[in-house]
Amino acid sequence: PQSLKQPKRERLLSNIQFCMDVSGSMIGPRYEMAREAIESFTRAREGDAFGLTIFGSQQMRWIPLTKDLTAIRNAMPFANPEHQPIHMAGTLIGAALKFCHDNMVLEATEGDRLIILVSDGASSDLGAGQENEIAELLKNDRIAVYHIHVAEDDIPQEVVTIARETGGEAFAAHDSASLKAVFTHIDRMRPAAFKP
């Protein structure tokens, strides 16, 4: 039998932001791999709160922070790079991380704050120390960055620096199986938190 009463333990509201690259180079298998993995991760973390930002040369807040994770899954087909306007064709990772930061500090004060950056390329707005400034900004507001590199080349060192400086990590994922393994790893590192 079920009874209506307060739960003994309440899950802390997390703020997990997917920051997904939808530039022209993500068209095709890279997008499909990223989409499937993000959908799987939301199913594994029911009860957490997620948001979705897509970016190229500009940033767009596609889904604000929500615990209705079907919203994230239903939005993914519309985030397909094939459907994006021409001004999204480039890749500006630094601007996208700052954009996510500004949204996150307004949304959830308790629980984990994670940005899961899914991208396949280097960024023209990182380098010359800019990555250190962005890492400091994120670290000061308790935001860890996990980067998932969905390309065959090496992970850009600037993104590795941001991830590690904020307490996250950067991973290479060349296929769906390895990408799912990355999300499993993040899930183990950042289990759901509860308060009595």
mmCIF file of the C-alpha atoms, coordinates in Angstrom:
data_MODEL
# 
_entry.id   MODEL 
# 
loop_
_atom_site.group_PDB 
_atom_site.id 
_atom_site.type_symbol 
_atom_site.label_atom_id 
_atom_site.label_alt_id 
_atom_site.label_comp_id 
_atom_site.label_asym_id 
_atom_site.label_entity_id 
_atom_site.label_seq_id 
_atom_site.pdbx_PDB_ins_code 
_atom_site.Cartn_x 
_atom_site.Cartn_y 
_atom_site.Cartn_z 
_atom_site.occupancy 
_atom_site.B_iso_or_equiv 
_atom_site.pdbx_formal_charge 
_atom_site.auth_seq_id 
_atom_site.auth_comp_id 
_atom_site.auth_asym_id 
_atom_site.auth_atom_id 
_atom_site.pdbx_PDB_model_num 
ATOM 1   C CA . PRO A 1 1   ? 0.000  0.000  0.000   1.00 0.00 ? 1   PRO A CA 1 
ATOM 2   C CA . GLN A 1 2   ? 1.061  3.561  -0.624  1.00 0.00 ? 2   GLN A CA 1 
ATOM 3   C CA . SER A 1 3   ? 0.658  6.507  1.729   1.00 0.00 ? 3   SER A CA 1 
ATOM 4   C CA . LEU A 1 4   ? 0.912  10.223 1.136   1.00 0.00 ? 4   LEU A CA 1 
ATOM 5   C CA . LYS A 1 5   ? 3.718  11.585 3.280   1.00 0.00 ? 5   LYS A CA 1 
ATOM 6   C CA . GLN A 1 6   ? 7.035  13.365 2.988   1.00 0.00 ? 6   GLN A CA 1 
ATOM 7   C CA . PRO A 1 7   ? 9.890  11.148 1.789   1.00 0.00 ? 7   PRO A CA 1 
ATOM 8   C CA . LYS A 1 8   ? 12.520 10.288 4.385   1.00 0.00 ? 8   LYS A CA 1 
ATOM 9   C CA . ARG A 1 9   ? 15.260 11.384 1.998   1.00 0.00 ? 9   ARG A CA 1 
ATOM 10  C CA . GLU A 1 10  ? 14.876 14.091 -0.611  1.00 0.00 ? 10  GLU A CA 1 
ATOM 11  C CA . ARG A 1 11  ? 17.059 14.153 -3.690  1.00 0.00 ? 11  ARG A CA 1 
ATOM 12  C CA . LEU A 1 12  ? 19.118 17.330 -3.988  1.00 0.00 ? 12  LEU A CA 1 
ATOM 13  C CA . LEU A 1 13  ? 18.357 19.231 -7.160  1.00 0.00 ? 13  LEU A CA 1 
ATOM 14  C CA . SER A 1 14  ? 21.265 18.845 -9.533  1.00 0.00 ? 14  SER A CA 1 
ATOM 15  C CA . ASN A 1 15  ? 22.037 21.225 -12.365 1.00 0.00 ? 15  ASN A CA 1 
ATOM 16  C CA . ILE A 1 16  ? 23.474 19.204 -15.223 1.00 0.00 ? 16  ILE A CA 1 
ATOM 17  C CA . GLN A 1 17  ? 23.789 21.140 -18.444 1.00 0.00 ? 17  GLN A CA 1 
ATOM 18  C CA . PHE A 1 18  ? 24.375 19.441 -21.737 1.00 0.00 ? 18  PHE A CA 1 
ATOM 19  C CA . CYS A 1 19  ? 26.339 21.843 -23.929 1.00 0.00 ? 19  CYS A CA 1 
ATOM 20  C CA . MET A 1 20  ? 26.080 20.318 -27.381 1.00 0.00 ? 20  MET A CA 1 
ATOM 21  C CA . ASP A 1 21  ? 27.992 21.359 -30.468 1.00 0.00 ? 21  ASP A CA 1 
ATOM 22  C CA . VAL A 1 22  ? 25.674 21.625 -33.488 1.00 0.00 ? 22  VAL A CA 1 
ATOM 23  C CA . SER A 1 23  ? 28.205 23.117 -35.900 1.00 0.00 ? 23  SER A CA 1 
ATOM 24  C CA . GLY A 1 24  ? 28.482 21.852 -39.461 1.00 0.00 ? 24  GLY A CA 1 
ATOM 25  C CA . SER A 1 25  ? 31.132 19.252 -38.644 1.00 0.00 ? 25  SER A CA 1 
ATOM 26  C CA . MET A 1 26  ? 28.698 17.500 -36.280 1.00 0.00 ? 26  MET A CA 1 
ATOM 27  C CA . ILE A 1 27  ? 26.317 16.563 -39.114 1.00 0.00 ? 27  ILE A CA 1 
ATOM 28  C CA . GLY A 1 28  ? 25.832 12.829 -39.528 1.00 0.00 ? 28  GLY A CA 1 
ATOM 29  C CA . PRO A 1 29  ? 27.247 10.020 -37.363 1.00 0.00 ? 29  PRO A CA 1 
ATOM 30  C CA . ARG A 1 30  ? 28.774 12.331 -34.744 1.00 0.00 ? 30  ARG A CA 1 
ATOM 31  C CA . TYR A 1 31  ? 25.415 13.933 -34.015 1.00 0.00 ? 31  TYR A CA 1 
ATOM 32  C CA . GLU A 1 32  ? 23.631 10.572 -33.947 1.00 0.00 ? 32  GLU A CA 1 
ATOM 33  C CA . MET A 1 33  ? 26.186 9.160  -31.521 1.00 0.00 ? 33  MET A CA 1 
ATOM 34  C CA . ALA A 1 34  ? 25.899 12.192 -29.239 1.00 0.00 ? 34  ALA A CA 1 
ATOM 35  C CA . ARG A 1 35  ? 22.085 12.171 -29.359 1.00 0.00 ? 35  ARG A CA 1 
ATOM 36  C CA . GLU A 1 36  ? 21.811 8.485  -28.424 1.00 0.00 ? 36  GLU A CA 1 
ATOM 37  C CA . ALA A 1 37  ? 24.253 8.860  -25.553 1.00 0.00 ? 37  ALA A CA 1 
ATOM 38  C CA . ILE A 1 38  ? 22.550 11.950 -24.094 1.00 0.00 ? 38  ILE A CA 1 
ATOM 39  C CA . GLU A 1 39  ? 19.171 10.224 -24.250 1.00 0.00 ? 39  GLU A CA 1 
ATOM 40  C CA . SER A 1 40  ? 20.610 7.156  -22.481 1.00 0.00 ? 40  SER A CA 1 
ATOM 41  C CA . PHE A 1 41  ? 22.214 9.303  -19.784 1.00 0.00 ? 41  PHE A CA 1 
ATOM 42  C CA . THR A 1 42  ? 18.956 11.080 -18.988 1.00 0.00 ? 42  THR A CA 1 
ATOM 43  C CA . ARG A 1 43  ? 17.258 7.704  -18.546 1.00 0.00 ? 43  ARG A CA 1 
ATOM 44  C CA . ALA A 1 44  ? 19.995 6.644  -16.139 1.00 0.00 ? 44  ALA A CA 1 
ATOM 45  C CA . ARG A 1 45  ? 19.639 9.839  -14.070 1.00 0.00 ? 45  ARG A CA 1 
ATOM 46  C CA . GLU A 1 46  ? 15.869 10.109 -13.620 1.00 0.00 ? 46  GLU A CA 1 
ATOM 47  C CA . GLY A 1 47  ? 15.228 12.452 -10.712 1.00 0.00 ? 47  GLY A CA 1 
ATOM 48  C CA . ASP A 1 48  ? 18.077 14.790 -11.588 1.00 0.00 ? 48  ASP A CA 1 
ATOM 49  C CA . ALA A 1 49  ? 17.529 18.107 -13.335 1.00 0.00 ? 49  ALA A CA 1 
ATOM 50  C CA . PHE A 1 50  ? 19.037 18.794 -16.743 1.00 0.00 ? 50  PHE A CA 1 
ATOM 51  C CA . GLY A 1 51  ? 19.210 21.647 -19.194 1.00 0.00 ? 51  GLY A CA 1 
ATOM 52  C CA . LEU A 1 52  ? 20.276 21.672 -22.822 1.00 0.00 ? 52  LEU A CA 1 
ATOM 53  C CA . THR A 1 53  ? 22.240 24.379 -24.611 1.00 0.00 ? 53  THR A CA 1 
ATOM 54  C CA . ILE A 1 54  ? 23.185 24.037 -28.257 1.00 0.00 ? 54  ILE A CA 1 
ATOM 55  C CA . PHE A 1 55  ? 25.956 26.067 -29.806 1.00 0.00 ? 55  PHE A CA 1 
ATOM 56  C CA . GLY A 1 56  ? 27.959 26.757 -32.892 1.00 0.00 ? 56  GLY A CA 1 
ATOM 57  C CA . SER A 1 57  ? 29.105 30.292 -33.585 1.00 0.00 ? 57  SER A CA 1 
ATOM 58  C CA . GLN A 1 58  ? 26.216 31.394 -31.320 1.00 0.00 ? 58  GLN A CA 1 
ATOM 59  C CA . GLN A 1 59  ? 24.506 29.816 -28.298 1.00 0.00 ? 59  GLN A CA 1 
ATOM 60  C CA . MET A 1 60  ? 20.880 28.895 -27.802 1.00 0.00 ? 60  MET A CA 1 
ATOM 61  C CA . ARG A 1 61  ? 19.202 27.841 -24.573 1.00 0.00 ? 61  ARG A CA 1 
ATOM 62  C CA . TRP A 1 62  ? 17.213 24.953 -26.017 1.00 0.00 ? 62  TRP A CA 1 
ATOM 63  C CA . ILE A 1 63  ? 15.767 23.506 -22.777 1.00 0.00 ? 63  ILE A CA 1 
ATOM 64  C CA . PRO A 1 64  ? 15.957 25.313 -19.397 1.00 0.00 ? 64  PRO A CA 1 
ATOM 65  C CA . LEU A 1 65  ? 16.662 23.340 -16.242 1.00 0.00 ? 65  LEU A CA 1 
ATOM 66  C CA . THR A 1 66  ? 13.975 20.675 -15.828 1.00 0.00 ? 66  THR A CA 1 
ATOM 67  C CA . LYS A 1 67  ? 13.330 17.387 -14.063 1.00 0.00 ? 67  LYS A CA 1 
ATOM 68  C CA . ASP A 1 68  ? 11.051 16.357 -16.936 1.00 0.00 ? 68  ASP A CA 1 
ATOM 69  C CA . LEU A 1 69  ? 13.754 14.512 -18.826 1.00 0.00 ? 69  LEU A CA 1 
ATOM 70  C CA . THR A 1 70  ? 11.417 13.534 -21.639 1.00 0.00 ? 70  THR A CA 1 
ATOM 71  C CA . ALA A 1 71  ? 11.721 17.191 -22.665 1.00 0.00 ? 71  ALA A CA 1 
ATOM 72  C CA . ILE A 1 72  ? 15.450 16.674 -23.281 1.00 0.00 ? 72  ILE A CA 1 
ATOM 73  C CA . ARG A 1 73  ? 14.889 13.454 -25.198 1.00 0.00 ? 73  ARG A CA 1 
ATOM 74  C CA . ASN A 1 74  ? 12.087 14.931 -27.296 1.00 0.00 ? 74  ASN A CA 1 
ATOM 75  C CA . ALA A 1 75  ? 14.179 17.994 -28.138 1.00 0.00 ? 75  ALA A CA 1 
ATOM 76  C CA . MET A 1 76  ? 17.148 16.089 -29.513 1.00 0.00 ? 76  MET A CA 1 
ATOM 77  C CA . PRO A 1 77  ? 15.833 15.570 -33.073 1.00 0.00 ? 77  PRO A CA 1 
ATOM 78  C CA . PHE A 1 78  ? 15.301 19.328 -33.373 1.00 0.00 ? 78  PHE A CA 1 
ATOM 79  C CA . ALA A 1 79  ? 18.901 19.964 -32.258 1.00 0.00 ? 79  ALA A CA 1 
ATOM 80  C CA . ASN A 1 80  ? 20.168 18.140 -35.335 1.00 0.00 ? 80  ASN A CA 1 
ATOM 81  C CA . PRO A 1 81  ? 22.940 20.225 -36.958 1.00 0.00 ? 81  PRO A CA 1 
ATOM 82  C CA . GLU A 1 82  ? 21.264 19.696 -40.322 1.00 0.00 ? 82  GLU A CA 1 
ATOM 83  C CA . HIS A 1 83  ? 18.392 21.915 -39.128 1.00 0.00 ? 83  HIS A CA 1 
ATOM 84  C CA . GLN A 1 84  ? 20.470 24.810 -37.797 1.00 0.00 ? 84  GLN A CA 1 
ATOM 85  C CA . PRO A 1 85  ? 20.826 28.245 -39.435 1.00 0.00 ? 85  PRO A CA 1 
ATOM 86  C CA . ILE A 1 86  ? 24.087 29.226 -41.092 1.00 0.00 ? 86  ILE A CA 1 
ATOM 87  C CA . HIS A 1 87  ? 25.241 31.346 -38.123 1.00 0.00 ? 87  HIS A CA 1 
ATOM 88  C CA . MET A 1 88  ? 25.572 28.150 -36.069 1.00 0.00 ? 88  MET A CA 1 
ATOM 89  C CA . ALA A 1 89  ? 28.117 26.634 -38.480 1.00 0.00 ? 89  ALA A CA 1 
ATOM 90  C CA . GLY A 1 90  ? 31.265 27.585 -36.527 1.00 0.00 ? 90  GLY A CA 1 
ATOM 91  C CA . THR A 1 91  ? 32.530 26.391 -33.131 1.00 0.00 ? 91  THR A CA 1 
ATOM 92  C CA . LEU A 1 92  ? 32.943 28.760 -30.155 1.00 0.00 ? 92  LEU A CA 1 
ATOM 93  C CA . ILE A 1 93  ? 33.386 26.577 -27.090 1.00 0.00 ? 93  ILE A CA 1 
ATOM 94  C CA . GLY A 1 94  ? 34.559 29.367 -24.773 1.00 0.00 ? 94  GLY A CA 1 
ATOM 95  C CA . ALA A 1 95  ? 31.482 31.487 -25.436 1.00 0.00 ? 95  ALA A CA 1 
ATOM 96  C CA . ALA A 1 96  ? 29.233 28.447 -24.972 1.00 0.00 ? 96  ALA A CA 1 
ATOM 97  C CA . LEU A 1 97  ? 30.751 27.621 -21.569 1.00 0.00 ? 97  LEU A CA 1 
ATOM 98  C CA . LYS A 1 98  ? 30.336 31.218 -20.394 1.00 0.00 ? 98  LYS A CA 1 
ATOM 99  C CA . PHE A 1 99  ? 26.732 31.168 -21.609 1.00 0.00 ? 99  PHE A CA 1 
ATOM 100 C CA . CYS A 1 100 ? 26.040 27.957 -19.643 1.00 0.00 ? 100 CYS A CA 1 
ATOM 101 C CA . HIS A 1 101 ? 27.757 29.414 -16.577 1.00 0.00 ? 101 HIS A CA 1 
ATOM 102 C CA . ASP A 1 102 ? 25.559 32.508 -16.588 1.00 0.00 ? 102 ASP A CA 1 
ATOM 103 C CA . ASN A 1 103 ? 22.401 30.403 -16.776 1.00 0.00 ? 103 ASN A CA 1 
ATOM 104 C CA . MET A 1 104 ? 23.502 27.916 -14.138 1.00 0.00 ? 104 MET A CA 1 
ATOM 105 C CA . VAL A 1 105 ? 24.298 30.420 -11.402 1.00 0.00 ? 105 VAL A CA 1 
ATOM 106 C CA . LEU A 1 106 ? 20.693 31.646 -11.582 1.00 0.00 ? 106 LEU A CA 1 
ATOM 107 C CA . GLU A 1 107 ? 18.980 28.261 -11.504 1.00 0.00 ? 107 GLU A CA 1 
ATOM 108 C CA . ALA A 1 108 ? 20.034 25.853 -8.758  1.00 0.00 ? 108 ALA A CA 1 
ATOM 109 C CA . THR A 1 109 ? 21.968 26.614 -5.594  1.00 0.00 ? 109 THR A CA 1 
ATOM 110 C CA . GLU A 1 110 ? 22.226 23.085 -4.160  1.00 0.00 ? 110 GLU A CA 1 
ATOM 111 C CA . GLY A 1 111 ? 23.537 19.812 -5.536  1.00 0.00 ? 111 GLY A CA 1 
ATOM 112 C CA . ASP A 1 112 ? 26.001 19.193 -8.317  1.00 0.00 ? 112 ASP A CA 1 
ATOM 113 C CA . ARG A 1 113 ? 26.647 21.675 -11.074 1.00 0.00 ? 113 ARG A CA 1 
ATOM 114 C CA . LEU A 1 114 ? 28.012 19.953 -14.150 1.00 0.00 ? 114 LEU A CA 1 
ATOM 115 C CA . ILE A 1 115 ? 28.475 20.968 -17.748 1.00 0.00 ? 115 ILE A CA 1 
ATOM 116 C CA . ILE A 1 116 ? 28.767 18.037 -20.111 1.00 0.00 ? 116 ILE A CA 1 
ATOM 117 C CA . LEU A 1 117 ? 30.351 19.490 -23.225 1.00 0.00 ? 117 LEU A CA 1 
ATOM 118 C CA . VAL A 1 118 ? 29.843 17.353 -26.336 1.00 0.00 ? 118 VAL A CA 1 
ATOM 119 C CA . SER A 1 119 ? 31.931 18.583 -29.271 1.00 0.00 ? 119 SER A CA 1 
ATOM 120 C CA . ASP A 1 120 ? 34.137 17.377 -32.098 1.00 0.00 ? 120 ASP A CA 1 
ATOM 121 C CA . GLY A 1 121 ? 36.452 20.295 -32.642 1.00 0.00 ? 121 GLY A CA 1 
ATOM 122 C CA . ALA A 1 122 ? 38.843 22.955 -31.516 1.00 0.00 ? 122 ALA A CA 1 
ATOM 123 C CA . SER A 1 123 ? 37.646 26.469 -30.819 1.00 0.00 ? 123 SER A CA 1 
ATOM 124 C CA . SER A 1 124 ? 38.901 29.803 -32.083 1.00 0.00 ? 124 SER A CA 1 
ATOM 125 C CA . ASP A 1 125 ? 37.987 31.545 -28.811 1.00 0.00 ? 125 ASP A CA 1 
ATOM 126 C CA . LEU A 1 126 ? 40.288 29.430 -26.640 1.00 0.00 ? 126 LEU A CA 1 
ATOM 127 C CA . GLY A 1 127 ? 44.053 29.739 -26.329 1.00 0.00 ? 127 GLY A CA 1 
ATOM 128 C CA . ALA A 1 128 ? 46.397 32.522 -25.206 1.00 0.00 ? 128 ALA A CA 1 
ATOM 129 C CA . GLY A 1 129 ? 45.259 31.953 -21.616 1.00 0.00 ? 129 GLY A CA 1 
ATOM 130 C CA . GLN A 1 130 ? 41.530 32.349 -22.288 1.00 0.00 ? 130 GLN A CA 1 
ATOM 131 C CA . GLU A 1 131 ? 40.940 28.749 -21.221 1.00 0.00 ? 131 GLU A CA 1 
ATOM 132 C CA . ASN A 1 132 ? 42.431 29.520 -17.788 1.00 0.00 ? 132 ASN A CA 1 
ATOM 133 C CA . GLU A 1 133 ? 40.108 32.496 -17.317 1.00 0.00 ? 133 GLU A CA 1 
ATOM 134 C CA . ILE A 1 134 ? 37.067 30.393 -18.197 1.00 0.00 ? 134 ILE A CA 1 
ATOM 135 C CA . ALA A 1 135 ? 38.212 27.568 -15.907 1.00 0.00 ? 135 ALA A CA 1 
ATOM 136 C CA . GLU A 1 136 ? 38.586 30.019 -13.019 1.00 0.00 ? 136 GLU A CA 1 
ATOM 137 C CA . LEU A 1 137 ? 35.132 31.490 -13.642 1.00 0.00 ? 137 LEU A CA 1 
ATOM 138 C CA . LEU A 1 138 ? 33.520 28.041 -13.601 1.00 0.00 ? 138 LEU A CA 1 
ATOM 139 C CA . LYS A 1 139 ? 35.522 26.756 -10.640 1.00 0.00 ? 139 LYS A CA 1 
ATOM 140 C CA . ASN A 1 140 ? 34.596 29.763 -8.523  1.00 0.00 ? 140 ASN A CA 1 
ATOM 141 C CA . ASP A 1 141 ? 30.924 28.874 -8.950  1.00 0.00 ? 141 ASP A CA 1 
ATOM 142 C CA . ARG A 1 142 ? 31.379 25.138 -8.321  1.00 0.00 ? 142 ARG A CA 1 
ATOM 143 C CA . ILE A 1 143 ? 30.766 24.112 -11.919 1.00 0.00 ? 143 ILE A CA 1 
ATOM 144 C CA . ALA A 1 144 ? 32.689 21.077 -13.175 1.00 0.00 ? 144 ALA A CA 1 
ATOM 145 C CA . VAL A 1 145 ? 33.129 20.497 -16.888 1.00 0.00 ? 145 VAL A CA 1 
ATOM 146 C CA . TYR A 1 146 ? 33.204 17.052 -18.457 1.00 0.00 ? 146 TYR A CA 1 
ATOM 147 C CA . HIS A 1 147 ? 34.158 17.093 -22.119 1.00 0.00 ? 147 HIS A CA 1 
ATOM 148 C CA . ILE A 1 148 ? 33.231 14.323 -24.531 1.00 0.00 ? 148 ILE A CA 1 
ATOM 149 C CA . HIS A 1 149 ? 35.197 14.546 -27.752 1.00 0.00 ? 149 HIS A CA 1 
ATOM 150 C CA . VAL A 1 150 ? 33.287 12.865 -30.585 1.00 0.00 ? 150 VAL A CA 1 
ATOM 151 C CA . ALA A 1 151 ? 36.000 12.948 -33.234 1.00 0.00 ? 151 ALA A CA 1 
ATOM 152 C CA . GLU A 1 152 ? 38.962 10.841 -34.272 1.00 0.00 ? 152 GLU A CA 1 
ATOM 153 C CA . ASP A 1 153 ? 41.627 13.491 -33.711 1.00 0.00 ? 153 ASP A CA 1 
ATOM 154 C CA . ASP A 1 154 ? 43.212 14.435 -30.392 1.00 0.00 ? 154 ASP A CA 1 
ATOM 155 C CA . ILE A 1 155 ? 41.233 16.314 -27.745 1.00 0.00 ? 155 ILE A CA 1 
ATOM 156 C CA . PRO A 1 156 ? 42.146 20.025 -27.863 1.00 0.00 ? 156 PRO A CA 1 
ATOM 157 C CA . GLN A 1 157 ? 44.494 20.786 -24.958 1.00 0.00 ? 157 GLN A CA 1 
ATOM 158 C CA . GLU A 1 158 ? 42.594 23.964 -24.057 1.00 0.00 ? 158 GLU A CA 1 
ATOM 159 C CA . VAL A 1 159 ? 39.433 21.962 -23.371 1.00 0.00 ? 159 VAL A CA 1 
ATOM 160 C CA . VAL A 1 160 ? 41.398 19.376 -21.373 1.00 0.00 ? 160 VAL A CA 1 
ATOM 161 C CA . THR A 1 161 ? 42.715 22.238 -19.226 1.00 0.00 ? 161 THR A CA 1 
ATOM 162 C CA . ILE A 1 162 ? 39.228 23.623 -18.541 1.00 0.00 ? 162 ILE A CA 1 
ATOM 163 C CA . ALA A 1 163 ? 37.875 20.197 -17.623 1.00 0.00 ? 163 ALA A CA 1 
ATOM 164 C CA . ARG A 1 164 ? 40.697 19.295 -15.246 1.00 0.00 ? 164 ARG A CA 1 
ATOM 165 C CA . GLU A 1 165 ? 40.916 22.729 -13.626 1.00 0.00 ? 165 GLU A CA 1 
ATOM 166 C CA . THR A 1 166 ? 37.205 22.593 -12.757 1.00 0.00 ? 166 THR A CA 1 
ATOM 167 C CA . GLY A 1 167 ? 37.373 19.076 -11.298 1.00 0.00 ? 167 GLY A CA 1 
ATOM 168 C CA . GLY A 1 168 ? 36.055 17.324 -14.378 1.00 0.00 ? 168 GLY A CA 1 
ATOM 169 C CA . GLU A 1 169 ? 37.712 15.331 -17.122 1.00 0.00 ? 169 GLU A CA 1 
ATOM 170 C CA . ALA A 1 170 ? 37.965 15.123 -20.899 1.00 0.00 ? 170 ALA A CA 1 
ATOM 171 C CA . PHE A 1 171 ? 37.231 11.892 -22.736 1.00 0.00 ? 171 PHE A CA 1 
ATOM 172 C CA . ALA A 1 172 ? 37.586 10.690 -26.299 1.00 0.00 ? 172 ALA A CA 1 
ATOM 173 C CA . ALA A 1 173 ? 34.615 8.700  -27.586 1.00 0.00 ? 173 ALA A CA 1 
ATOM 174 C CA . HIS A 1 174 ? 34.819 7.356  -31.112 1.00 0.00 ? 174 HIS A CA 1 
ATOM 175 C CA . ASP A 1 175 ? 31.720 5.158  -31.137 1.00 0.00 ? 175 ASP A CA 1 
ATOM 176 C CA . SER A 1 176 ? 28.417 4.667  -29.338 1.00 0.00 ? 176 SER A CA 1 
ATOM 177 C CA . ALA A 1 177 ? 29.775 1.989  -27.004 1.00 0.00 ? 177 ALA A CA 1 
ATOM 178 C CA . SER A 1 178 ? 32.673 4.105  -25.778 1.00 0.00 ? 178 SER A CA 1 
ATOM 179 C CA . LEU A 1 179 ? 30.422 7.149  -25.399 1.00 0.00 ? 179 LEU A CA 1 
ATOM 180 C CA . LYS A 1 180 ? 28.007 5.206  -23.197 1.00 0.00 ? 180 LYS A CA 1 
ATOM 181 C CA . ALA A 1 181 ? 30.966 4.033  -21.142 1.00 0.00 ? 181 ALA A CA 1 
ATOM 182 C CA . VAL A 1 182 ? 31.965 7.666  -20.583 1.00 0.00 ? 182 VAL A CA 1 
ATOM 183 C CA . PHE A 1 183 ? 28.503 8.537  -19.261 1.00 0.00 ? 183 PHE A CA 1 
ATOM 184 C CA . THR A 1 184 ? 28.612 5.482  -16.995 1.00 0.00 ? 184 THR A CA 1 
ATOM 185 C CA . HIS A 1 185 ? 31.943 6.714  -15.670 1.00 0.00 ? 185 HIS A CA 1 
ATOM 186 C CA . ILE A 1 186 ? 30.567 10.214 -14.996 1.00 0.00 ? 186 ILE A CA 1 
ATOM 187 C CA . ASP A 1 187 ? 27.573 8.651  -13.257 1.00 0.00 ? 187 ASP A CA 1 
ATOM 188 C CA . ARG A 1 188 ? 29.876 6.751  -10.908 1.00 0.00 ? 188 ARG A CA 1 
ATOM 189 C CA . MET A 1 189 ? 31.936 9.859  -10.201 1.00 0.00 ? 189 MET A CA 1 
ATOM 190 C CA . ARG A 1 190 ? 28.855 11.997 -9.559  1.00 0.00 ? 190 ARG A CA 1 
ATOM 191 C CA . PRO A 1 191 ? 26.190 9.833  -7.896  1.00 0.00 ? 191 PRO A CA 1 
ATOM 192 C CA . ALA A 1 192 ? 22.856 11.341 -6.936  1.00 0.00 ? 192 ALA A CA 1 
ATOM 193 C CA . ALA A 1 193 ? 22.979 13.265 -3.644  1.00 0.00 ? 193 ALA A CA 1 
ATOM 194 C CA . PHE A 1 194 ? 20.261 13.197 -0.997  1.00 0.00 ? 194 PHE A CA 1 
ATOM 195 C CA . LYS A 1 195 ? 19.428 15.213 2.089   1.00 0.00 ? 195 LYS A CA 1 
ATOM 196 C CA . PRO A 1 196 ? 17.501 13.827 5.094   1.00 0.00 ? 196 PRO A CA 1 
# 
